[in-house]
PDB file of C-alpha atoms in Angstrom:
ATOM      1  CA  MET A  94       0.000   0.000   0.000  1.00 88.00           C
ATOM      2  CA  ARG A  95       2.794   2.398   0.883  1.00 87.00           C
ATOM      3  CA  ARG A  96       4.538   1.653  -2.361  1.00 91.00           C
ATOM      4  CA  VAL A  97       1.410   2.458  -4.385  1.00 93.00           C
ATOM      5  CA  VAL A  98       0.854   5.747  -2.501  1.00 94.00           C
ATOM      6  CA  GLY A  99       4.516   6.683  -2.973  1.00 93.00           C
ATOM      7  CA  LEU A 100       4.472   5.967  -6.706  1.00 94.00           C
ATOM      8  CA  ALA A 101       1.204   7.898  -7.072  1.00 95.00           C
ATOM      9  CA  ALA A 102       2.702  10.904  -5.261  1.00 94.00           C
ATOM     10  CA  ILE A 103       5.811  10.830  -7.460  1.00 94.00           C
ATOM     11  CA  GLY A 104       3.697  10.527 -10.615  1.00 95.00           C
ATOM     12  CA  PHE A 105       1.500  13.430  -9.506  1.00 94.00           C
ATOM     13  CA  GLY A 106       4.551  15.600  -8.784  1.00 90.00           C
ATOM     14  CA  VAL A 107       6.155  14.870 -12.160  1.00 90.00           C
ATOM     15  CA  THR A 108       2.893  15.513 -14.034  1.00 92.00           C
ATOM     16  CA  LEU A 109       2.319  18.758 -12.160  1.00 87.00           C
ATOM     17  CA  ALA A 110       5.902  19.875 -12.866  1.00 83.00           C
ATOM     18  CA  LEU A 111       5.494  19.163 -16.599  1.00 85.00           C
ATOM     19  CA  ILE A 112       2.193  21.026 -16.847  1.00 85.00           C
ATOM     20  CA  VAL A 113       3.473  24.043 -14.902  1.00 82.00           C
ATOM     21  CA  GLY A 114       6.752  24.023 -16.813  1.00 79.00           C
ATOM     22  CA  LEU A 115       5.080  24.018 -20.199  1.00 84.00           C
ATOM     23  CA  ARG A 116       2.526  26.725 -19.364  1.00 84.00           C
ATOM     24  CA  LEU A 117       4.757  29.232 -17.541  1.00 82.00           C
ATOM     25  CA  GLU A 118       6.676  31.987 -19.232  1.00 85.00           C
ATOM     26  CA  ARG A 119      10.452  32.263 -18.890  1.00 85.00           C
ATOM     27  CA  ALA A 120      10.314  34.731 -15.977  1.00 87.00           C
ATOM     28  CA  GLY A 121       7.833  32.600 -14.029  1.00 84.00           C
ATOM     29  CA  LEU A 122       9.844  29.471 -14.698  1.00 82.00           C
ATOM     30  CA  ALA A 123      13.002  31.249 -13.508  1.00 87.00           C
ATOM     31  CA  VAL A 124      11.273  32.197 -10.248  1.00 87.00           C
ATOM     32  CA  LEU A 125      10.066  28.632  -9.749  1.00 83.00           C
ATOM     33  CA  VAL A 126      13.523  27.168 -10.422  1.00 86.00           C
ATOM     34  CA  GLY A 127      15.099  29.692  -8.045  1.00 92.00           C
ATOM     35  CA  PHE A 128      12.594  28.810  -5.324  1.00 91.00           C
ATOM     36  CA  ALA A 129      13.205  25.081  -5.754  1.00 89.00           C
ATOM     37  CA  SER A 130      16.985  25.588  -5.757  1.00 94.00           C
ATOM     38  CA  GLY A 131      16.767  27.610  -2.558  1.00 94.00           C
ATOM     39  CA  LEU A 132      14.767  24.890  -0.851  1.00 92.00           C
ATOM     40  CA  LEU A 133      17.199  22.197  -1.968  1.00 93.00           C
ATOM     41  CA  GLY A 134      20.153  24.327  -0.894  1.00 95.00           C
ATOM     42  CA  ALA A 135      18.711  24.798   2.591  1.00 95.00           C
ATOM     43  CA  LEU A 136      18.184  21.092   3.207  1.00 94.00           C
ATOM     44  CA  PRO A 137      21.775  20.156   4.232  1.00 94.00           C
ATOM     45  CA  GLY A 138      22.007  22.976   6.767  1.00 94.00           C
ATOM     46  CA  THR A 139      18.584  22.162   8.180  1.00 95.00           C
ATOM     47  CA  ALA A 140      19.472  18.481   8.405  1.00 95.00           C
ATOM     48  CA  LEU A 141      22.705  19.319  10.241  1.00 96.00           C
ATOM     49  CA  LEU A 142      20.914  21.558  12.743  1.00 95.00           C
ATOM     50  CA  LEU A 143      18.228  18.936  13.356  1.00 95.00           C
ATOM     51  CA  TYR A 144      20.881  16.253  13.866  1.00 96.00           C
ATOM     52  CA  LEU A 145      22.789  18.392  16.397  1.00 95.00           C
ATOM     53  CA  TRP A 146      19.565  19.252  18.235  1.00 95.00           C
ATOM     54  CA  TRP A 147      18.562  15.571  18.362  1.00 95.00           C
ATOM     55  CA  LYS A 148      22.009  14.537  19.586  1.00 94.00           C
ATOM     56  CA  GLU A 149      21.996  17.133  22.390  1.00 93.00           C
ATOM     57  CA  ARG A 150      18.476  16.147  23.386  1.00 92.00           C
ATOM     58  CA  THR A 151      19.391  12.449  23.670  1.00 91.00           C
ATOM     59  CA  GLU A 152      22.513  13.290  25.697  1.00 89.00           C
ATOM     60  CA  ARG A 153      20.447  15.369  28.129  1.00 87.00           C
ATOM     61  CA  SER A 154      17.893  12.574  28.524  1.00 85.00           C
ATOM     62  CA  ARG A 155      20.699  10.083  29.214  1.00 83.00           C
ATOM     63  CA  GLU A 156      22.154  12.394  31.866  1.00 80.00           C
ATOM     64  CA  ARG A 157      18.748  12.647  33.576  1.00 79.00           C
ATOM     65  CA  GLU A 158      18.335   8.877  33.580  1.00 77.00           C
ATOM     66  CA  ARG A 159      21.842   8.262  34.921  1.00 73.00           C
ATOM     67  CA  PRO A 160      21.831   8.082  38.737  1.00 68.00           C
ATOM     68  CA  ALA A 161      24.017  10.471  40.683  1.00 62.00           C
ATOM     69  CA  LEU A 162      27.099   8.439  41.594  1.00 63.00           C
ATOM     70  CA  ASP A 163      28.850  10.119  44.489  1.00 62.00           C
ATOM     71  CA  VAL A 164      27.656  13.521  45.564  1.00 64.00           C
ATOM     72  CA  ARG A 165      29.940  14.956  48.221  1.00 69.00           C
ATOM     73  CA  PRO A 166      30.416  18.560  49.220  1.00 72.00           C
ATOM     74  CA  THR A 167      33.442  20.157  47.655  1.00 77.00           C
ATOM     75  CA  TYR A 168      35.984  21.789  49.898  1.00 79.00           C
ATOM     76  CA  PRO A 169      37.761  25.056  49.107  1.00 82.00           C
ATOM     77  CA  PRO A 170      41.295  24.760  47.748  1.00 82.00           C
ATOM     78  CA  VAL A 171      44.221  24.676  50.150  1.00 81.00           C
ATOM     79  CA  VAL A 172      46.223  27.918  50.232  1.00 79.00           C
ATOM     80  CA  ILE A 173      49.871  27.756  51.294  1.00 74.00           C
ATOM     81  CA  LEU A 174      51.581  30.993  52.319  1.00 70.00           C
ATOM     82  CA  GLU A 175      55.235  31.560  51.592  1.00 67.00           C
ATOM     83  CA  ALA A 176      57.173  30.669  54.743  1.00 63.00           C
ATOM     84  CA  GLY A 177      59.877  33.371  54.524  1.00 62.00           C
ATOM     85  CA  ARG A 178      57.597  36.406  54.169  1.00 56.00           C
ATOM     86  CA  ASN A 179      56.008  38.208  57.094  1.00 58.00           C
ATOM     87  CA  VAL A 180      52.260  38.113  56.555  1.00 53.00           C
ATOM     88  CA  VAL A 181      51.772  41.591  58.077  1.00 56.00           C
ATOM     89  CA  GLU A 182      54.336  43.187  55.726  1.00 56.00           C
ATOM     90  CA  PRO A 183      52.601  44.877  52.795  1.00 58.00           C
ATOM     91  CA  LEU A 184      53.489  43.753  49.311  1.00 58.00           C
ATOM     92  CA  LEU A 185      53.836  47.336  47.970  1.00 58.00           C
ATOM     93  CA  PRO A 186      56.345  49.840  49.378  1.00 61.00           C
ATOM     94  CA  ARG A 187      54.873  52.516  51.600  1.00 62.00           C
ATOM     95  CA  LEU A 188      54.085  55.880  50.118  1.00 59.00           C
ATOM     96  CA  PRO A 189      55.083  58.996  52.069  1.00 60.00           C
ATOM     97  CA  GLN A 190      52.262  60.240  54.261  1.00 61.00           C
ATOM     98  CA  GLY A 191      51.678  63.932  53.591  1.00 60.00           C
ATOM     99  CA  GLY A 192      55.227  64.515  52.366  1.00 58.00           C
ATOM    100  CA  LEU A 193      54.202  65.767  48.954  1.00 64.00           C
ATOM    101  CA  GLY A 194      52.877  69.129  50.158  1.00 68.00           C
ATOM    102  CA  PRO A 195      49.578  70.833  49.464  1.00 73.00           C
ATOM    103  CA  ARG A 196      47.934  70.303  46.127  1.00 72.00           C
ATOM    104  CA  GLU A 197      47.446  73.267  43.822  1.00 76.00           C
ATOM    105  CA  PHE A 198      44.641  73.571  41.307  1.00 74.00           C
ATOM    106  CA  VAL A 199      44.663  75.904  38.323  1.00 73.00           C
ATOM    107  CA  ILE A 200      41.484  76.626  36.406  1.00 75.00           C
ATOM    108  CA  VAL A 201      42.545  76.835  32.814  1.00 75.00           C
ATOM    109  CA  GLY A 202      41.501  79.981  31.015  1.00 69.00           C
ATOM    110  CA  GLU A 203      40.291  82.182  33.887  1.00 65.00           C
ATOM    111  CA  GLU A 204      43.607  83.596  35.074  1.00 63.00           C
ATOM    112  CA  GLU A 205      44.956  83.930  31.559  1.00 63.00           C
ATOM    113  CA  GLN A 206      41.939  85.973  30.485  1.00 62.00           C
ATOM    114  CA  ALA A 207      42.158  88.118  33.622  1.00 60.00           C
ATOM    115  CA  GLU A 208      45.878  88.830  32.995  1.00 64.00           C
ATOM    116  CA  GLU A 209      45.216  89.755  29.363  1.00 66.00           C
ATOM    117  CA  ALA A 210      42.482  92.153  30.390  1.00 62.00           C
ATOM    118  CA  ARG A 211      44.828  93.887  32.841  1.00 61.00           C
ATOM    119  CA  ARG A 212      47.478  94.489  30.205  1.00 61.00           C
TER     120      ARG A 212
END
């Protein structure tokens, strides 16, 4: 039964293609060929995406079915300090405290304009 339905579908498709091909003008036939070529060109990419999706889906279902083997709490990593260094000693050298003097700010443009106006 399947074979008969398949052959009938193929025969119908070929007959329809012949009728449409003979009755269409060149521009219409070009559009139809371009559409069919686009569909055929998209099939490999679609098949690849469907295969990857199916593969990921089966892997996820296998992971859900697999029982959890040994679930133990993880401990933080062990940190070993260098034995020769004093832990209190800072790693960067100390900066002078207040030895730089007061900071001076100059607003650019105001004093220069005031001095030019005085001259």
